[in-house]
PDB file of C-alpha atoms in Angstrom:
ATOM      1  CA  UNK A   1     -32.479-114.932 -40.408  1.00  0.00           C
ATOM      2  CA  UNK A   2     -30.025-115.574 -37.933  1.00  0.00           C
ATOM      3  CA  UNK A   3     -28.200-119.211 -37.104  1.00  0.00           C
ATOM      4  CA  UNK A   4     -26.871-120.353 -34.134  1.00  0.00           C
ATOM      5  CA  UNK A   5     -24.831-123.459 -35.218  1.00  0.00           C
ATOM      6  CA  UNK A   6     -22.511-126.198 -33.010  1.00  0.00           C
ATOM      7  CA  UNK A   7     -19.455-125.877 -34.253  1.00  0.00           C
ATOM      8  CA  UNK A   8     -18.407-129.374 -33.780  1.00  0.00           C
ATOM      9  CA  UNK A   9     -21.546-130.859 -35.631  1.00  0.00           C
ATOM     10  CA  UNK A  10     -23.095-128.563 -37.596  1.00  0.00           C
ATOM     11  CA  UNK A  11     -26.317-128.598 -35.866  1.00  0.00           C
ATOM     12  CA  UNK A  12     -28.441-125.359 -35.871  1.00  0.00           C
ATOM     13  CA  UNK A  13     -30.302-124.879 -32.283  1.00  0.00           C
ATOM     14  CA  UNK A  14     -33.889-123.460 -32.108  1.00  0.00           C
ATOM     15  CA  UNK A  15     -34.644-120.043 -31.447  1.00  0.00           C
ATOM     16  CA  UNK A  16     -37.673-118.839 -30.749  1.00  0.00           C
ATOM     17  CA  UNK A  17     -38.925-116.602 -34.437  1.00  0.00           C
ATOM     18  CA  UNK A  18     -39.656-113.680 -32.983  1.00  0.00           C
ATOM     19  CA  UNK A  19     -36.290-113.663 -31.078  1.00  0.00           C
ATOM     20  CA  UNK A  20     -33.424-110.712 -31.426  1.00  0.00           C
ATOM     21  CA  UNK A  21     -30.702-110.185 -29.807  1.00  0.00           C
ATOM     22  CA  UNK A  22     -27.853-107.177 -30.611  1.00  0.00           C
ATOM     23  CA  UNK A  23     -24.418-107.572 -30.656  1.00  0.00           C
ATOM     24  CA  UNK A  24     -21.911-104.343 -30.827  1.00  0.00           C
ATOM     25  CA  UNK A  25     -18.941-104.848 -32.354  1.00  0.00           C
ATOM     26  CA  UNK A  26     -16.378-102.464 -32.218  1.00  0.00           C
ATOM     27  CA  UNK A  27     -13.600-101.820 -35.515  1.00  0.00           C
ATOM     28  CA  UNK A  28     -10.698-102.840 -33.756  1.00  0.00           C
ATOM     29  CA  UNK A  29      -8.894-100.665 -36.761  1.00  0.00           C
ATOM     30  CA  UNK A  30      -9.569 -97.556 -34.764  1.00  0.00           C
ATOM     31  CA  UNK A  31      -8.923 -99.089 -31.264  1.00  0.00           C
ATOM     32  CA  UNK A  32      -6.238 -97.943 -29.209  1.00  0.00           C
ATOM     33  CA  UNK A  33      -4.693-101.526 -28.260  1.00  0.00           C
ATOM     34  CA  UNK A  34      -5.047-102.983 -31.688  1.00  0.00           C
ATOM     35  CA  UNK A  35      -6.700-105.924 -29.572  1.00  0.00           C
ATOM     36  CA  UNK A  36     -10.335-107.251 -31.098  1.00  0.00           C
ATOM     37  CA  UNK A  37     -12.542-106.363 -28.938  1.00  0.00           C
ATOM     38  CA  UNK A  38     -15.153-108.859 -26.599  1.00  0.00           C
ATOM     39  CA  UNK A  39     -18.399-109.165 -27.292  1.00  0.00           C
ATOM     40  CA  UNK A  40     -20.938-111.337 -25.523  1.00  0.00           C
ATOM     41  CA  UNK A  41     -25.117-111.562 -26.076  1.00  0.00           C
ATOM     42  CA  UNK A  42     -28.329-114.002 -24.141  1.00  0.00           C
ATOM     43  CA  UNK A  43     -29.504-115.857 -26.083  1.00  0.00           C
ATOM     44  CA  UNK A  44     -33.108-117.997 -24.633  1.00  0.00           C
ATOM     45  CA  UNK A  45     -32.973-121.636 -26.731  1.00  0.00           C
ATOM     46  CA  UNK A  46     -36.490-123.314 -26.896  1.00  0.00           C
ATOM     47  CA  UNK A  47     -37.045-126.601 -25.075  1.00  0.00           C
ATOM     48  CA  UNK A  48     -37.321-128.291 -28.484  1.00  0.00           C
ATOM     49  CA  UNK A  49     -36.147-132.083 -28.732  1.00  0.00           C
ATOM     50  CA  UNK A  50     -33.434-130.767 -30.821  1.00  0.00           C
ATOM     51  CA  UNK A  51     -32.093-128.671 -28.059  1.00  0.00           C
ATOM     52  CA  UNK A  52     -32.759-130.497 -25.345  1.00  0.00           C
ATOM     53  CA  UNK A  53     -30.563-133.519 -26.779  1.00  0.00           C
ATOM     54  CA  UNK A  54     -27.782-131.023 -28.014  1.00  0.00           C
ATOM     55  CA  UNK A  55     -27.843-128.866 -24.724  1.00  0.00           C
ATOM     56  CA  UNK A  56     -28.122-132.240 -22.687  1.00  0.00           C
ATOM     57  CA  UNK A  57     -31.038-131.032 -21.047  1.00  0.00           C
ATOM     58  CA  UNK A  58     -34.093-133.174 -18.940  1.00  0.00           C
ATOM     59  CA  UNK A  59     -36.663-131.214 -18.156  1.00  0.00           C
ATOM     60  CA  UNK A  60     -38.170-133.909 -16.009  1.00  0.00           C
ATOM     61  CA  UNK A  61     -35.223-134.112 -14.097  1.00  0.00           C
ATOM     62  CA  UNK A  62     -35.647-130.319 -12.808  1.00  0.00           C
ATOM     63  CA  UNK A  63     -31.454-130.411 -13.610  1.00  0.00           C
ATOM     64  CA  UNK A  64     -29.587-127.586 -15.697  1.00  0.00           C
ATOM     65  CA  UNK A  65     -28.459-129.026 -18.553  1.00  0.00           C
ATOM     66  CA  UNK A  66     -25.016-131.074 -18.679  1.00  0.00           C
ATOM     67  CA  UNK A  67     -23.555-129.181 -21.533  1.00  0.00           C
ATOM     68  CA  UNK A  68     -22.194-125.839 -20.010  1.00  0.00           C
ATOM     69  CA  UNK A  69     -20.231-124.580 -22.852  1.00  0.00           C
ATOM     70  CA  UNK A  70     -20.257-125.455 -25.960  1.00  0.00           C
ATOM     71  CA  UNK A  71     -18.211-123.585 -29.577  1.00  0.00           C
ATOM     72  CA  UNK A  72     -20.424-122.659 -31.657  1.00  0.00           C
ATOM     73  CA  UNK A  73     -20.566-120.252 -34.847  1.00  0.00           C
ATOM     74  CA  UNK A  74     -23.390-117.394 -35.613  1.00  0.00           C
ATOM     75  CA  UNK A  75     -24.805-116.813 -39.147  1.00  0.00           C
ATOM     76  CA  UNK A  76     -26.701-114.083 -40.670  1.00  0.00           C
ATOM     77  CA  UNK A  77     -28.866-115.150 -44.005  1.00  0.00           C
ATOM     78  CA  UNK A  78     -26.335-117.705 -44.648  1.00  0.00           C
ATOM     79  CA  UNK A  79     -23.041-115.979 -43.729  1.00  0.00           C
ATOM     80  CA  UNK A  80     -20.870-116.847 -40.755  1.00  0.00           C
ATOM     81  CA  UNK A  81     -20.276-113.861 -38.669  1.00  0.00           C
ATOM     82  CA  UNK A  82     -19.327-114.546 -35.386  1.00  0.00           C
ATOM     83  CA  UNK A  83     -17.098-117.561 -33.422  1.00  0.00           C
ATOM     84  CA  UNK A  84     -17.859-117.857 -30.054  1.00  0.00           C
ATOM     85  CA  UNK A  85     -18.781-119.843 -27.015  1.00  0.00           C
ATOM     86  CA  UNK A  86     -21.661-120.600 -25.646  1.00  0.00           C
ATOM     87  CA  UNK A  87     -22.088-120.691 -21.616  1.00  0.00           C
ATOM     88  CA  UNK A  88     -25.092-121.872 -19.350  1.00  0.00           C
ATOM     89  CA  UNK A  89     -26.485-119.619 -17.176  1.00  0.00           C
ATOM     90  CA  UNK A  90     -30.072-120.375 -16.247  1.00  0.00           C
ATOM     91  CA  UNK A  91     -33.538-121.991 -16.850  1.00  0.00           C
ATOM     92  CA  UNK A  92     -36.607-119.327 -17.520  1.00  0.00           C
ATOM     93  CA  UNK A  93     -40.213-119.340 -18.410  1.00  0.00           C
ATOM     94  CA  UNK A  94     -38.971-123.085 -19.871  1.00  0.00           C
ATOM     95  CA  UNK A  95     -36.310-121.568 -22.092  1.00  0.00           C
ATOM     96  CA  UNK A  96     -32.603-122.579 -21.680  1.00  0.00           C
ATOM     97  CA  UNK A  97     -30.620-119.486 -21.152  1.00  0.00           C
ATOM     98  CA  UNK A  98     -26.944-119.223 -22.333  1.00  0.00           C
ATOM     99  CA  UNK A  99     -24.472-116.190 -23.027  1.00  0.00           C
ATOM    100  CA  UNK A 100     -22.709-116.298 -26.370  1.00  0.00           C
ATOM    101  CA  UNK A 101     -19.373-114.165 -26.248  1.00  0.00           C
ATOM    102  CA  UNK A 102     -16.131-114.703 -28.079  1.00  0.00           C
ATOM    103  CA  UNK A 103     -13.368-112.103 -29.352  1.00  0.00           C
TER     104      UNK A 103
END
């Protein structure tokens, strides 16, 4: 089961059940640079009430939503595994769209 939680709060936004999503991650042990490596993912948030007063959005209002980025934290079963931000980029078949990437 995987968690997308607001850093800030604690809140964890809806995704749909049936949702996945990959993220490759890299061993930055065996990179050249030594530098972690970037990662980013889309992730589609359901236009629950939770997520529409978290995201900011108004569907009535035909607006995106005011938050554009937001720190949030991943988990898997439980366990935190990733830090990153999450950025707006569109509206789709209802669903809020935003990328999640981080280092």
């Amino acid at each position: 089961m995987i968690d997308v939680r607001i850093k800030s709060t604690g809140v964890i936004l809806d995704i749909a059940p049936d949702a996945s999503f990959q993220i490759e991650i890299e061993n930055p042990i065996f990179a050249d640079n030594r530098c972690p490596i970037p990662f980013s993912t889309e992730i589609s948030f359901l236009p629950t009430q939770k997520n529409k007063e978290q995201l900011g959005y108004l569907d009535a209002m035909l607006l995106p939503p005011s938050v554009k980025r937001l720190n949030t934290e991943i988990y898997a079963s439980g366990v935190k595994i990733l830090d990153g931000m999450l950025s707006f980029n569109s509206i789709k078949d209802g669903c809020l769209n935003y990328t999640f990437s981080g280092r």
